mmCIF file of C-alpha atoms and ligand atoms in Angstrom:
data_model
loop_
_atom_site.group_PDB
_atom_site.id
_atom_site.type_symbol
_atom_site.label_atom_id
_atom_site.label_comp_id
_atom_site.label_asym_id
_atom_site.label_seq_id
_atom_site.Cartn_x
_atom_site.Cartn_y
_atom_site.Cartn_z
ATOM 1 C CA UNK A 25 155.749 110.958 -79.230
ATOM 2 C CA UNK A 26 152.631 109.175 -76.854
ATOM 3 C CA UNK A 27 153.966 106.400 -75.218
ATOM 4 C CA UNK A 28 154.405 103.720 -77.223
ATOM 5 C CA UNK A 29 151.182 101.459 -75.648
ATOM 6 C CA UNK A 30 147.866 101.015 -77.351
ATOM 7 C CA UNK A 31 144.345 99.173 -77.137
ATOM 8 C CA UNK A 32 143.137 98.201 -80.478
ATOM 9 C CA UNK A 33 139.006 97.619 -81.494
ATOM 10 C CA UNK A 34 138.471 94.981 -83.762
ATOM 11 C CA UNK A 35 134.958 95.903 -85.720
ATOM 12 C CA UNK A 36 135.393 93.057 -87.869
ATOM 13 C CA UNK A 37 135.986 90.563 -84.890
ATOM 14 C CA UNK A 38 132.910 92.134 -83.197
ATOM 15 C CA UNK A 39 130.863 91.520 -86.412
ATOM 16 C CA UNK A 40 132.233 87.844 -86.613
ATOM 17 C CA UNK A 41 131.720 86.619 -82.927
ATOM 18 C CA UNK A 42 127.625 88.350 -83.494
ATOM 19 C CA UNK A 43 127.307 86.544 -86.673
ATOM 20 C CA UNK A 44 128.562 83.454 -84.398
ATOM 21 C CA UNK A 45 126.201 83.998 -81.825
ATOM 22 C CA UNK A 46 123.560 84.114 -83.735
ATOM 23 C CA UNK A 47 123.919 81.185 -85.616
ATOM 24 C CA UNK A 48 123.717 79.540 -82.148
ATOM 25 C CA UNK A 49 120.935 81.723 -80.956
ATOM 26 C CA UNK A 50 118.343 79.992 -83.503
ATOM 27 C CA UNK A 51 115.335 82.185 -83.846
ATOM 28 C CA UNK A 52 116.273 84.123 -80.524
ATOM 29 C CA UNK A 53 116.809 87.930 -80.482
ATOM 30 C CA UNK A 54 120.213 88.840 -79.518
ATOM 31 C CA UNK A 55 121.049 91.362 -76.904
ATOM 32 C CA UNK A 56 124.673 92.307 -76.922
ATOM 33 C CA UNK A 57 125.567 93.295 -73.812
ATOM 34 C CA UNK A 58 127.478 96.915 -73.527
ATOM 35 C CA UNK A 59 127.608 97.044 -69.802
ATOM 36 C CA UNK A 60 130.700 98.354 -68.355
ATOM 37 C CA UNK A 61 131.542 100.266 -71.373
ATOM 38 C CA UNK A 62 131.267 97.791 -73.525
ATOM 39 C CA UNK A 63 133.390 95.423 -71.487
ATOM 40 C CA UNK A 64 136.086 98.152 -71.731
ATOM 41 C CA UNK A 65 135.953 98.534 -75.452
ATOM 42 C CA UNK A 66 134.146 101.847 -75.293
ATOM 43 C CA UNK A 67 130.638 101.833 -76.373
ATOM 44 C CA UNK A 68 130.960 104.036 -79.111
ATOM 45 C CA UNK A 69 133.799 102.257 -80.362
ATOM 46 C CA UNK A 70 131.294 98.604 -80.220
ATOM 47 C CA UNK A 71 128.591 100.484 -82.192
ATOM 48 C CA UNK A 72 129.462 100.322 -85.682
ATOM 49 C CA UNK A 73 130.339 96.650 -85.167
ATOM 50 C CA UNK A 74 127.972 95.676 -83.225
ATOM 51 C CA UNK A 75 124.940 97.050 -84.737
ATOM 52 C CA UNK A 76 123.059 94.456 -86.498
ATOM 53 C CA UNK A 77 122.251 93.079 -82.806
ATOM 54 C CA UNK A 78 118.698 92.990 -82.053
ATOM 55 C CA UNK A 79 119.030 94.766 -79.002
ATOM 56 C CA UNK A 80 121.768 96.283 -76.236
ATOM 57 C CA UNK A 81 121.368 95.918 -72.867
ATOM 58 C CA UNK A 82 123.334 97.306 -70.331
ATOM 59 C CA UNK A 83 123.294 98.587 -66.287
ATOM 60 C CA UNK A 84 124.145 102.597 -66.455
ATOM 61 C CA UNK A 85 121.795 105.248 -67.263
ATOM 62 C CA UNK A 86 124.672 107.096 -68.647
ATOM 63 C CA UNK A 87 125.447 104.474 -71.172
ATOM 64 C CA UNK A 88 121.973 104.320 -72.294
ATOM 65 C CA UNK A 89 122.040 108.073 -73.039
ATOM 66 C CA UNK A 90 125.160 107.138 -75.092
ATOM 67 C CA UNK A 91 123.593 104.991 -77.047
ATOM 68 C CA UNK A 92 120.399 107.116 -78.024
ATOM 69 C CA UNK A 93 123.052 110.093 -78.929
ATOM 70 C CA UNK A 94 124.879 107.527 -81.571
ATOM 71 C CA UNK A 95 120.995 107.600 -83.102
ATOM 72 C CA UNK A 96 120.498 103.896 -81.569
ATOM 73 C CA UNK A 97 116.509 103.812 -82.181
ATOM 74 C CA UNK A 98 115.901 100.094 -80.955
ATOM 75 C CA UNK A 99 115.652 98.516 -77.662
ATOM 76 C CA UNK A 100 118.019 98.897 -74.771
ATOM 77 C CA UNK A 101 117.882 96.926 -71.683
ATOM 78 C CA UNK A 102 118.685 97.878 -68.021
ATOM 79 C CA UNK A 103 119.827 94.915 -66.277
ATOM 80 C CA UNK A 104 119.247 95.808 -62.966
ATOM 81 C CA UNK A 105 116.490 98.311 -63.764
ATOM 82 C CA UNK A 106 116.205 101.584 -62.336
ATOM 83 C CA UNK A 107 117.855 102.729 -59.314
ATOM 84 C CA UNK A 108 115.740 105.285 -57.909
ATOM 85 C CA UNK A 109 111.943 106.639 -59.167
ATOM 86 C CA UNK A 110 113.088 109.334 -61.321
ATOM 87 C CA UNK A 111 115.517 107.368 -63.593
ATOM 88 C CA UNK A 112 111.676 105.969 -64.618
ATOM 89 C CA UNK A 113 111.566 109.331 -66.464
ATOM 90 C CA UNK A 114 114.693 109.048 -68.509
ATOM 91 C CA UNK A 115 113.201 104.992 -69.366
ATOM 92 C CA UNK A 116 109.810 106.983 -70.488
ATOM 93 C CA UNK A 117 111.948 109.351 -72.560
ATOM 94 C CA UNK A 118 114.250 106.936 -74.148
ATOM 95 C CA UNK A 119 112.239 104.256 -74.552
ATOM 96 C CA UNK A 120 114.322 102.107 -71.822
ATOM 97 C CA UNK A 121 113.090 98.726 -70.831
ATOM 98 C CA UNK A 122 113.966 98.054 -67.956
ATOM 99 C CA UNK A 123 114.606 94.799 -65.304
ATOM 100 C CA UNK A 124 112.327 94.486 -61.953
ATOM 101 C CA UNK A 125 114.251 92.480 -59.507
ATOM 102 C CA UNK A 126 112.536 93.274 -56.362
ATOM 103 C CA UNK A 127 109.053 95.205 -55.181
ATOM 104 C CA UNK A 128 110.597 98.667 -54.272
ATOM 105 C CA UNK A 129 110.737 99.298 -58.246
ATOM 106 C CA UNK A 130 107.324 97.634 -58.440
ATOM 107 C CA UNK A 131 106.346 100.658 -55.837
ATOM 108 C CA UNK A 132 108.031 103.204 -57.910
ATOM 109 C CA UNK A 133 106.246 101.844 -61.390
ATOM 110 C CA UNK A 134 103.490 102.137 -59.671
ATOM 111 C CA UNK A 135 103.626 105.928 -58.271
ATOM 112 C CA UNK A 136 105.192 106.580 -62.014
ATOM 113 C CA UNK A 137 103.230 109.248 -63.597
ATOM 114 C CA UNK A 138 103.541 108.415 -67.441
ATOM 115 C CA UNK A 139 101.549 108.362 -71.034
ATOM 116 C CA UNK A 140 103.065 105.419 -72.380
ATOM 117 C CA UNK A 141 103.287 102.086 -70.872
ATOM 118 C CA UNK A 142 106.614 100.832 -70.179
ATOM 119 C CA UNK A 143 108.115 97.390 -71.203
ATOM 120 C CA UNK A 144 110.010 95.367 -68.493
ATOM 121 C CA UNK A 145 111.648 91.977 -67.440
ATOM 122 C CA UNK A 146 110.341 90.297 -64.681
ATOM 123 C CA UNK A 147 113.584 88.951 -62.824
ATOM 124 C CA UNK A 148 113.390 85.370 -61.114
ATOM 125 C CA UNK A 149 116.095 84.886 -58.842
ATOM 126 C CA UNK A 150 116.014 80.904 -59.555
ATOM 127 C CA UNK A 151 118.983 80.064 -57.447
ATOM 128 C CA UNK A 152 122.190 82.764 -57.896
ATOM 129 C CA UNK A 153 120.862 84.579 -54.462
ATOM 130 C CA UNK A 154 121.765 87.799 -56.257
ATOM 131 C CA UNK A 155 118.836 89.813 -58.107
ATOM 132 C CA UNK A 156 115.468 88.745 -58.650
ATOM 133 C CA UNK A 157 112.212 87.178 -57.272
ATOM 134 C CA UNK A 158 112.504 84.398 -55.530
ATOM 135 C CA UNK A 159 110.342 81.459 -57.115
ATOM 136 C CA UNK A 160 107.572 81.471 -54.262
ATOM 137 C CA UNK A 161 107.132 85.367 -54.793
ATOM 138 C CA UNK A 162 107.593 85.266 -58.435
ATOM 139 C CA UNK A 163 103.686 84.844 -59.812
ATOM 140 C CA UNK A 164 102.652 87.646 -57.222
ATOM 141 C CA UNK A 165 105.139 90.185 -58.586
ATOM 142 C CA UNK A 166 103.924 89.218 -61.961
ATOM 143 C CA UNK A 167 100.288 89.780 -60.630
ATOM 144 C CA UNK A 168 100.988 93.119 -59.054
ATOM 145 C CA UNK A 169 103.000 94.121 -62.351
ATOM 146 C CA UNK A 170 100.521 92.667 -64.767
ATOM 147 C CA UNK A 171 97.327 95.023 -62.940
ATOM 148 C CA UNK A 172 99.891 98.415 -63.074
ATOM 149 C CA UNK A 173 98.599 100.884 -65.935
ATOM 150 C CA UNK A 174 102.551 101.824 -66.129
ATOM 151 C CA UNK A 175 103.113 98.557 -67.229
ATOM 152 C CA UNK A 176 103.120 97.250 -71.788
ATOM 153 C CA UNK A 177 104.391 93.651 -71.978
ATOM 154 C CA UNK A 178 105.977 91.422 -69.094
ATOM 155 C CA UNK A 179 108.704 89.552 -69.841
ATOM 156 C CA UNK A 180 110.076 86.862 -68.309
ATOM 157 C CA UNK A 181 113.876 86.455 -67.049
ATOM 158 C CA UNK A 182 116.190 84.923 -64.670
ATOM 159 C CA UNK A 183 120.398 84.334 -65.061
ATOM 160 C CA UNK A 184 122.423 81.403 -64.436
ATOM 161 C CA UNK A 185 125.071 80.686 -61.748
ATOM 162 C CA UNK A 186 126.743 78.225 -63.459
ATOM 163 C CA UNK A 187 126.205 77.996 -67.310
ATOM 164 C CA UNK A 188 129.860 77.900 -67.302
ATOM 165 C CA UNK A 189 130.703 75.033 -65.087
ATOM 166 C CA UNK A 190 129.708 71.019 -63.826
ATOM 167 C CA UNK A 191 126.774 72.250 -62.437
ATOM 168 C CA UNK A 192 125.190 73.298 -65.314
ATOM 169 C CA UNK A 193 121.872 75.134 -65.618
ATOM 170 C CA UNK A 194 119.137 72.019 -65.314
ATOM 171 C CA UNK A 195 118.487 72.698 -61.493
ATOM 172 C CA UNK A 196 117.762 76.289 -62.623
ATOM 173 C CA UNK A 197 115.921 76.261 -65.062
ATOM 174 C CA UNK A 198 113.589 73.529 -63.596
ATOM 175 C CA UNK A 199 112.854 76.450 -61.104
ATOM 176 C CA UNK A 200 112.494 78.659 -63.307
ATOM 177 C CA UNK A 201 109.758 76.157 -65.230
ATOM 178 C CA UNK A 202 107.779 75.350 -63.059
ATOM 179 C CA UNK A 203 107.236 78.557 -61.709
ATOM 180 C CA UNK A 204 106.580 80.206 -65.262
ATOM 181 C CA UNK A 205 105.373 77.113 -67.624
ATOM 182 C CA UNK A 206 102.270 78.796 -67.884
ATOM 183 C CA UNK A 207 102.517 82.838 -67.738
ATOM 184 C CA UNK A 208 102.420 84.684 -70.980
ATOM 185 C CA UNK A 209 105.361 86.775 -72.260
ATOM 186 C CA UNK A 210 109.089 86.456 -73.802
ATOM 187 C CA UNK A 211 111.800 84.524 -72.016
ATOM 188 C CA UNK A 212 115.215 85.348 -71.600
ATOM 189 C CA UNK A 213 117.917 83.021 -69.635
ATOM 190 C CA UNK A 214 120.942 82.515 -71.663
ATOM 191 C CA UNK A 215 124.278 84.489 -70.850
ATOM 192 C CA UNK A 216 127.086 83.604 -73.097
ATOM 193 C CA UNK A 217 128.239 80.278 -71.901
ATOM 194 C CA UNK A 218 124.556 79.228 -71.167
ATOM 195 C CA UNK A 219 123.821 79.903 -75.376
ATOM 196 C CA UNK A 220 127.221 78.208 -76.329
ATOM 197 C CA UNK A 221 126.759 75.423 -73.972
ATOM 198 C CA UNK A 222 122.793 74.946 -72.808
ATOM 199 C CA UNK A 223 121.352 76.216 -75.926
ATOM 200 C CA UNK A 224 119.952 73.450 -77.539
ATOM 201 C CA UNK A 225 118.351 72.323 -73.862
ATOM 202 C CA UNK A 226 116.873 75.904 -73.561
ATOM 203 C CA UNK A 227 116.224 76.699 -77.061
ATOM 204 C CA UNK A 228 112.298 77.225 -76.691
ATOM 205 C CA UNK A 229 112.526 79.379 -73.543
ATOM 206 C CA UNK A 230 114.412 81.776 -75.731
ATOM 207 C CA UNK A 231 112.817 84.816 -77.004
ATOM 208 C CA UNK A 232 116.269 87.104 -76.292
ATOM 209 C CA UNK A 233 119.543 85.665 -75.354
ATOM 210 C CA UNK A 234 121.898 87.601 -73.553
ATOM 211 C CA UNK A 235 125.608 87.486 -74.481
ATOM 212 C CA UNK A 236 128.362 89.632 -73.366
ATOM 213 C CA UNK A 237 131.964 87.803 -73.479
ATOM 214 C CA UNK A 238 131.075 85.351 -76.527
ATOM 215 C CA UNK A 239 130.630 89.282 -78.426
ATOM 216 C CA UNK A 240 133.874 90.193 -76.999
ATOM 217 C CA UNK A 241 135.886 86.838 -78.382
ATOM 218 C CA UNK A 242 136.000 85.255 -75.163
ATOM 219 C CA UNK A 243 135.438 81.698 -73.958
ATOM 220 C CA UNK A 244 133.131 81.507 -71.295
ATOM 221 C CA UNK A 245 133.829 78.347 -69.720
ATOM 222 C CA UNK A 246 137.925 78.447 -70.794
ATOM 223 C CA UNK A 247 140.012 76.210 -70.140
ATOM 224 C CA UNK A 248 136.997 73.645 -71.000
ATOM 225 C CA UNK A 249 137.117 75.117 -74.423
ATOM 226 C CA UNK A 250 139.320 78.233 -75.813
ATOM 227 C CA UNK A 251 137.918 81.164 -78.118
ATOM 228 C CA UNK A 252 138.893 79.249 -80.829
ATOM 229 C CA UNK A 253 137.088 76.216 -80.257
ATOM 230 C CA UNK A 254 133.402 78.478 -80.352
ATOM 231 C CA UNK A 255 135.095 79.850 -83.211
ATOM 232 C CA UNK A 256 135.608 83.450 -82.154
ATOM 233 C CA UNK A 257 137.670 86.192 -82.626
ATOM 234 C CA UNK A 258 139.454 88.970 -80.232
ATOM 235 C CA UNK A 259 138.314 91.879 -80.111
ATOM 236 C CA UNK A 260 140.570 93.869 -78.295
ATOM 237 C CA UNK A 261 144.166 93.592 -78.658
ATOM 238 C CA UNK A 262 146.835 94.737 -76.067
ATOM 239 C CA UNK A 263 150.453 96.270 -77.702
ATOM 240 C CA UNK A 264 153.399 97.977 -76.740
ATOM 241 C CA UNK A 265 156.625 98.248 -78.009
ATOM 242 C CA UNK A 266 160.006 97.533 -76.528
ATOM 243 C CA UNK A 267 161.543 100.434 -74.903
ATOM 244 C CA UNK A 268 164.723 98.578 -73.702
ATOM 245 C CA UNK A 269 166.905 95.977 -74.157
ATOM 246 C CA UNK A 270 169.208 94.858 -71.521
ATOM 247 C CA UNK A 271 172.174 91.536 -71.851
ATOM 248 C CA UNK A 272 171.911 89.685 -68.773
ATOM 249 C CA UNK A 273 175.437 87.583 -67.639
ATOM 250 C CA UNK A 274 174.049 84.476 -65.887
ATOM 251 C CA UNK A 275 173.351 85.093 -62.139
ATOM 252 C CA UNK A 276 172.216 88.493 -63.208
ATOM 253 C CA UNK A 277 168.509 89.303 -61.815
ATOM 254 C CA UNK A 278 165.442 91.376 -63.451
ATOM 255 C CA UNK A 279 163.459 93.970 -61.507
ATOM 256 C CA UNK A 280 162.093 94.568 -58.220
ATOM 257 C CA UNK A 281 162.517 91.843 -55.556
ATOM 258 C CA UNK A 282 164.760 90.489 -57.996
ATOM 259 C CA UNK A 283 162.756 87.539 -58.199
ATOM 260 C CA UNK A 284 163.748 86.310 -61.737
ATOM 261 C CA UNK A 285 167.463 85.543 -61.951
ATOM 262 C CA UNK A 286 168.559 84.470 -65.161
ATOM 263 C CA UNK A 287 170.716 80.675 -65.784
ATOM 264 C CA UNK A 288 172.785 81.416 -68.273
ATOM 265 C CA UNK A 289 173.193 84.777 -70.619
ATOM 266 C CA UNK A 290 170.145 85.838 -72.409
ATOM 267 C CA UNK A 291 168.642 89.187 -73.601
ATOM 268 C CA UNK A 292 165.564 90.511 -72.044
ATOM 269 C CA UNK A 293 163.002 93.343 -73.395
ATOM 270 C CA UNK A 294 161.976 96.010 -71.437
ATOM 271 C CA UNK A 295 158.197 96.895 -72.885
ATOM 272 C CA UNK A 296 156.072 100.225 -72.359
ATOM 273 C CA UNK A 297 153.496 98.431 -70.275
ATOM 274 C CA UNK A 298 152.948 98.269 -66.507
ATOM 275 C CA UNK A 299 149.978 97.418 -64.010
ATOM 276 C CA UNK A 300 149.154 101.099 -64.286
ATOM 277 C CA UNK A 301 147.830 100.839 -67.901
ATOM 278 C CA UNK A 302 145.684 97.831 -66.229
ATOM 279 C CA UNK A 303 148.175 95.012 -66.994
ATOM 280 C CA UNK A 304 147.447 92.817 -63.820
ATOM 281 C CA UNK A 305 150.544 92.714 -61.823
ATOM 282 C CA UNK A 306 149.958 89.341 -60.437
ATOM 283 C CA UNK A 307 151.636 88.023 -63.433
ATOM 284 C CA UNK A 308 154.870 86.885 -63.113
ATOM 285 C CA UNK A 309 157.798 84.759 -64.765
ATOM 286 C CA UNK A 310 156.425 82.116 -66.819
ATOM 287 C CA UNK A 311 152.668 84.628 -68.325
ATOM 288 C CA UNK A 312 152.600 84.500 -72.026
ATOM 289 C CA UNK A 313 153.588 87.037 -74.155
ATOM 290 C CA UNK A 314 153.986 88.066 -78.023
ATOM 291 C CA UNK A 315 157.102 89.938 -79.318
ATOM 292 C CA UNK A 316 156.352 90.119 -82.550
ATOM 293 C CA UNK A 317 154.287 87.896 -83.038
ATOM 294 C CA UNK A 318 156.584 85.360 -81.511
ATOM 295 C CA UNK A 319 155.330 83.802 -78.378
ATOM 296 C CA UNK A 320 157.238 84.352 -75.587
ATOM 297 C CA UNK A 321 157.495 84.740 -71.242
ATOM 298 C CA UNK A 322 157.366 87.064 -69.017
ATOM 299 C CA UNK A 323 159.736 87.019 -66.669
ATOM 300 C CA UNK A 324 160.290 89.121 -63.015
ATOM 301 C CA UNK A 325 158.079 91.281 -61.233
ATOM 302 C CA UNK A 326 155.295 94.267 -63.850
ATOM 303 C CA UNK A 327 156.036 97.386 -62.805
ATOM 304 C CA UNK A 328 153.818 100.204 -62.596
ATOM 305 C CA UNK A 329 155.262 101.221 -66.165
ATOM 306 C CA UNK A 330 156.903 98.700 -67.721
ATOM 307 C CA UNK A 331 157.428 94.756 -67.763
ATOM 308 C CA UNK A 332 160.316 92.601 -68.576
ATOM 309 C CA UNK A 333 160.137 89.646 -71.336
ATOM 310 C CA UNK A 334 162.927 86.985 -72.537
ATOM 311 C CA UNK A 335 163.872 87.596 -75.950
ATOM 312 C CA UNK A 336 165.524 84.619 -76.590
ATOM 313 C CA UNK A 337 163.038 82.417 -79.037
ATOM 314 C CA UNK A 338 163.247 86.570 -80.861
ATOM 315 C CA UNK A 339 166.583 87.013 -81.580
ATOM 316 C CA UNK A 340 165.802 89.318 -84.433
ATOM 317 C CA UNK A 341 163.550 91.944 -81.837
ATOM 318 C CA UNK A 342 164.927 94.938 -80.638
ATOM 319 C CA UNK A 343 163.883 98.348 -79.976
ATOM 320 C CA UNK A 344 161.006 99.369 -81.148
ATOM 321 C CA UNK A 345 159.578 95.930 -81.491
ATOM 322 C CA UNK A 346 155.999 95.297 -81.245
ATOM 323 C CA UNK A 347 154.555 93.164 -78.398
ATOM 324 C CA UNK A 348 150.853 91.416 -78.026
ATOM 325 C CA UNK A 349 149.856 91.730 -74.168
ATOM 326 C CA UNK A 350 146.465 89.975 -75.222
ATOM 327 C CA UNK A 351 144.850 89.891 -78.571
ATOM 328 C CA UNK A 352 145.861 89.903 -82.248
ATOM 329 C CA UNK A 353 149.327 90.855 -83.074
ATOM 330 C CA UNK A 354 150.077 92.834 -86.418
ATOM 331 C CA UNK A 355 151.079 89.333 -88.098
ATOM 332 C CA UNK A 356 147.657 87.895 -87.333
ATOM 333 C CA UNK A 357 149.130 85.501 -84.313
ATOM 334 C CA UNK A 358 146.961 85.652 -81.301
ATOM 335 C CA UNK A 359 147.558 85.474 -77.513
ATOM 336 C CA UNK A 360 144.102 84.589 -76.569
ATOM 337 C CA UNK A 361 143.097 86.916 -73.329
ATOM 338 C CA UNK A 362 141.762 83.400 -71.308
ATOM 339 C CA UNK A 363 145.661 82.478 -71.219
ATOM 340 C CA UNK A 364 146.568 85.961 -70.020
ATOM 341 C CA UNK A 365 143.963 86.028 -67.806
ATOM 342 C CA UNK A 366 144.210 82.404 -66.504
ATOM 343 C CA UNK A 367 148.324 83.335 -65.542
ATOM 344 C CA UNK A 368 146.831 86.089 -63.481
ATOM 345 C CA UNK A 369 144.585 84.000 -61.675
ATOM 346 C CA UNK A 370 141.522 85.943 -63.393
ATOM 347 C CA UNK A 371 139.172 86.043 -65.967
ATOM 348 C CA UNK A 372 138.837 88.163 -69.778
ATOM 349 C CA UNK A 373 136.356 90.219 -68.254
ATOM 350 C CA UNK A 374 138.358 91.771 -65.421
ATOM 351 C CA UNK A 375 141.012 92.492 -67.732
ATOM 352 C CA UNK A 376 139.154 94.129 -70.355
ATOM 353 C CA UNK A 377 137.238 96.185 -68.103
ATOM 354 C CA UNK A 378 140.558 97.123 -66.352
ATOM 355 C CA UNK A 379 142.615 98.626 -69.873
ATOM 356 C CA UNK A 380 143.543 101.863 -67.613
ATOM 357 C CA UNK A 381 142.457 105.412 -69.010
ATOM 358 C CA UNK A 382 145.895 106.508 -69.723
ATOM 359 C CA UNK A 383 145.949 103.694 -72.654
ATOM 360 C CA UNK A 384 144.977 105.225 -75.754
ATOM 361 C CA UNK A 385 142.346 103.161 -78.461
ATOM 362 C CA UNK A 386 142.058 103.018 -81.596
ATOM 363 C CA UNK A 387 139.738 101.010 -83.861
ATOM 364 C CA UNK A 388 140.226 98.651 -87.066
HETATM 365 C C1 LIG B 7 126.689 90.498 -67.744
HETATM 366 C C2 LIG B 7 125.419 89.784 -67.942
HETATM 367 C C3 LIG B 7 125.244 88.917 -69.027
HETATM 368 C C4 LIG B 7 126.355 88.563 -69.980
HETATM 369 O O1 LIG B 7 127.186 87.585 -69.400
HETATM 370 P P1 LIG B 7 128.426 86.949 -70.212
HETATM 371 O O2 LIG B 7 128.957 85.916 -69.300
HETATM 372 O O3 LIG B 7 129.382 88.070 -70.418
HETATM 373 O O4 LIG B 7 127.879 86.434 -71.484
HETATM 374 C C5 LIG B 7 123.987 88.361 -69.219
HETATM 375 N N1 LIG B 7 122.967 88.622 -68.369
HETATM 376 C C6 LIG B 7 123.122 89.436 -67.302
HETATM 377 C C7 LIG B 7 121.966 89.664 -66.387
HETATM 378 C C8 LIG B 7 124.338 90.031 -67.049
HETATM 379 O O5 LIG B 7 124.479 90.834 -65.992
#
């Protein structure tokens, strides 16, 4: 028998949370984002579920091969465009649009030998300091782009530092205004928390929005507001079972360091899940936890295998009893992955993308 551990697709989830998006999303095209393998899901897993999206846009060539072989015939983005001049060969081939963030791809567009013109994203760098134009250089890159026989339509982009926080987006998106108010082309700005929060403010700048955790049932700006308050589902779900089951004497102490010592008697579960199969091991006593379905604590140190809970509001568990790392348990109760993640001093997105090869998927 495989080791009792497992990381479960929701399709239906992914369908719901798109559906959700795009009521927000008004008359905006949707790109789902499927970087990172699909935030961990697996890309081919996402398809199915994630198909009625208007676009896909993620970073790896790789990926975007992946998508073409599961017969994916509309656009895909790549977010930080190409990496060197011949990936501009693959874009021709597949159809890739692609991002320009800076004038060494200009200079490789430019030396491109190609048929068909290719579509891109002009990328404003409007105040993140990470990719993209600044706003004094912008208009010149579009100039340079806009005389380039390589080049179909120019579209118009730029990404938000802080969509999820105070801060908000105004100060960027001024920028990004008054650089742009008057240059043709489609506009794309909103990451998930911008469209959930900002997207009334940035509605008619929005030609494509961009989400990537909102698709994966994730709240963007949690603890501000959970999953459940943008009304979406999770999409991945965590489970183990209990392995063990150990009857601690009070005084007695759980796993290395010993740094959980228990106050009076109490039985403990030992569950098939350790920071090697991507659990983060900076949990410790106190993270939340499902045993079935019932919530629950961890408590001592994850080990590399396995992790320790307190069984006591579970009298009825035992071997063999399922546990909810993150996600949906088999009764329908949820551990959202923002209270997982928040106990480990992290966000969702790490700990999706960190579900360790040696876990094996499956899909609902
Ligand atoms: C990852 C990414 C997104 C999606 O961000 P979420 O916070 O997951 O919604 C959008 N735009 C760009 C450029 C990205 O790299």
């Amino acid at each position: 028998m495989p080791r009792p551990i497992l990381a479960t697709v929701h399709a239906d989830a992914l369908r719901h949370n798109l559906h959700r998006l795009r009521a927000a999303a008004g008359d905006a095209r949707i790109w789902a984002i499927v970087k990172a393998n699909a935030y961990g899901h697996g890309i081919e897993r996402v398809f199915e579920g994630l198909r009625s999206a208007d676009g896909f846009a993620l970073l790896d060539l790789s990926e975007a091969q992946r998508l073409r072989a599961l017969d994916w015939r509309g656009p895909i983005l790549l977010l930080e465009g190409v990496f060197e001049a011949r990936d501009l060969e693959l874009c021709s081939r597949l159809g890739l649009w692609h991002v320009i963030h800076c004038n060494e791809q200009i200079d490789m567009l430019a030396a491109h030998k190609t048929q068909l013109p290719q579509r891109v994203f002009l990328k404003m760098n409007s105040g993140m300091n990470r990719l993209g134009f600044k706003p004094e250089r912008f208009r010149a890159a579009w100039t340079r782009l806009n005389a380039l026989p390589q080049v179909d339509e120019i579209s118009l982009m730029t990404h938000f530092s802080d969509a999820d926080g105070l801060a908000g987006i105004a100060a960027q998106f001024k920028v990004f205004q008054a650089v742009t108010h008057d240059l043709p082309g489609e506009r794309s700005l909103s990451n998930s928390a911008a469209l959930l929060r900002h997207g009334e403010a940035l509605a008619a700048s929005s030609d494509w929005v961009r989400p990537g955790i909102g698709v994966y049932g994730s709240a963007a700006d949690y603890p501000l507001h959970s999953a459940a308050d943008w009304g979406l589902l999770p999409t991945l779900s965590l489970s183990a079972k209990l392995i063990g089951v150990q009857q601690l004497e009070a005084g007695d102490s759980v796993g290395y360091g010993s740094t959980f010592r228990a106050e009076r008697a109490m039985r403990i579960g030992v569950v098939a899940c350790g920071y090697a199969d991507g659990y983060p091991r900076h949990c410790g006593t106190g993270a939340p936890v499902l045993v079935a379905g019932v919530r629950t604590q961890l408590v001592g140190r994850v080990s590399m295998d396995m992790l320790t809970v307190d069984l006591s509001p579970v009298p009825e568990a035992g071997m063999g009893s399922e546990v909810t790392l993150w996600g949906m348990a088999a009764d329908g109760a949820v551990l959202p992955i923002d209270e997982l993640a928040q106990a480990a001093g992290t966000i969702s997105y790490e700990l999706m993308c960190a579900v360790a090869a040696r876990v094996p998927f499956a899909s609902t």
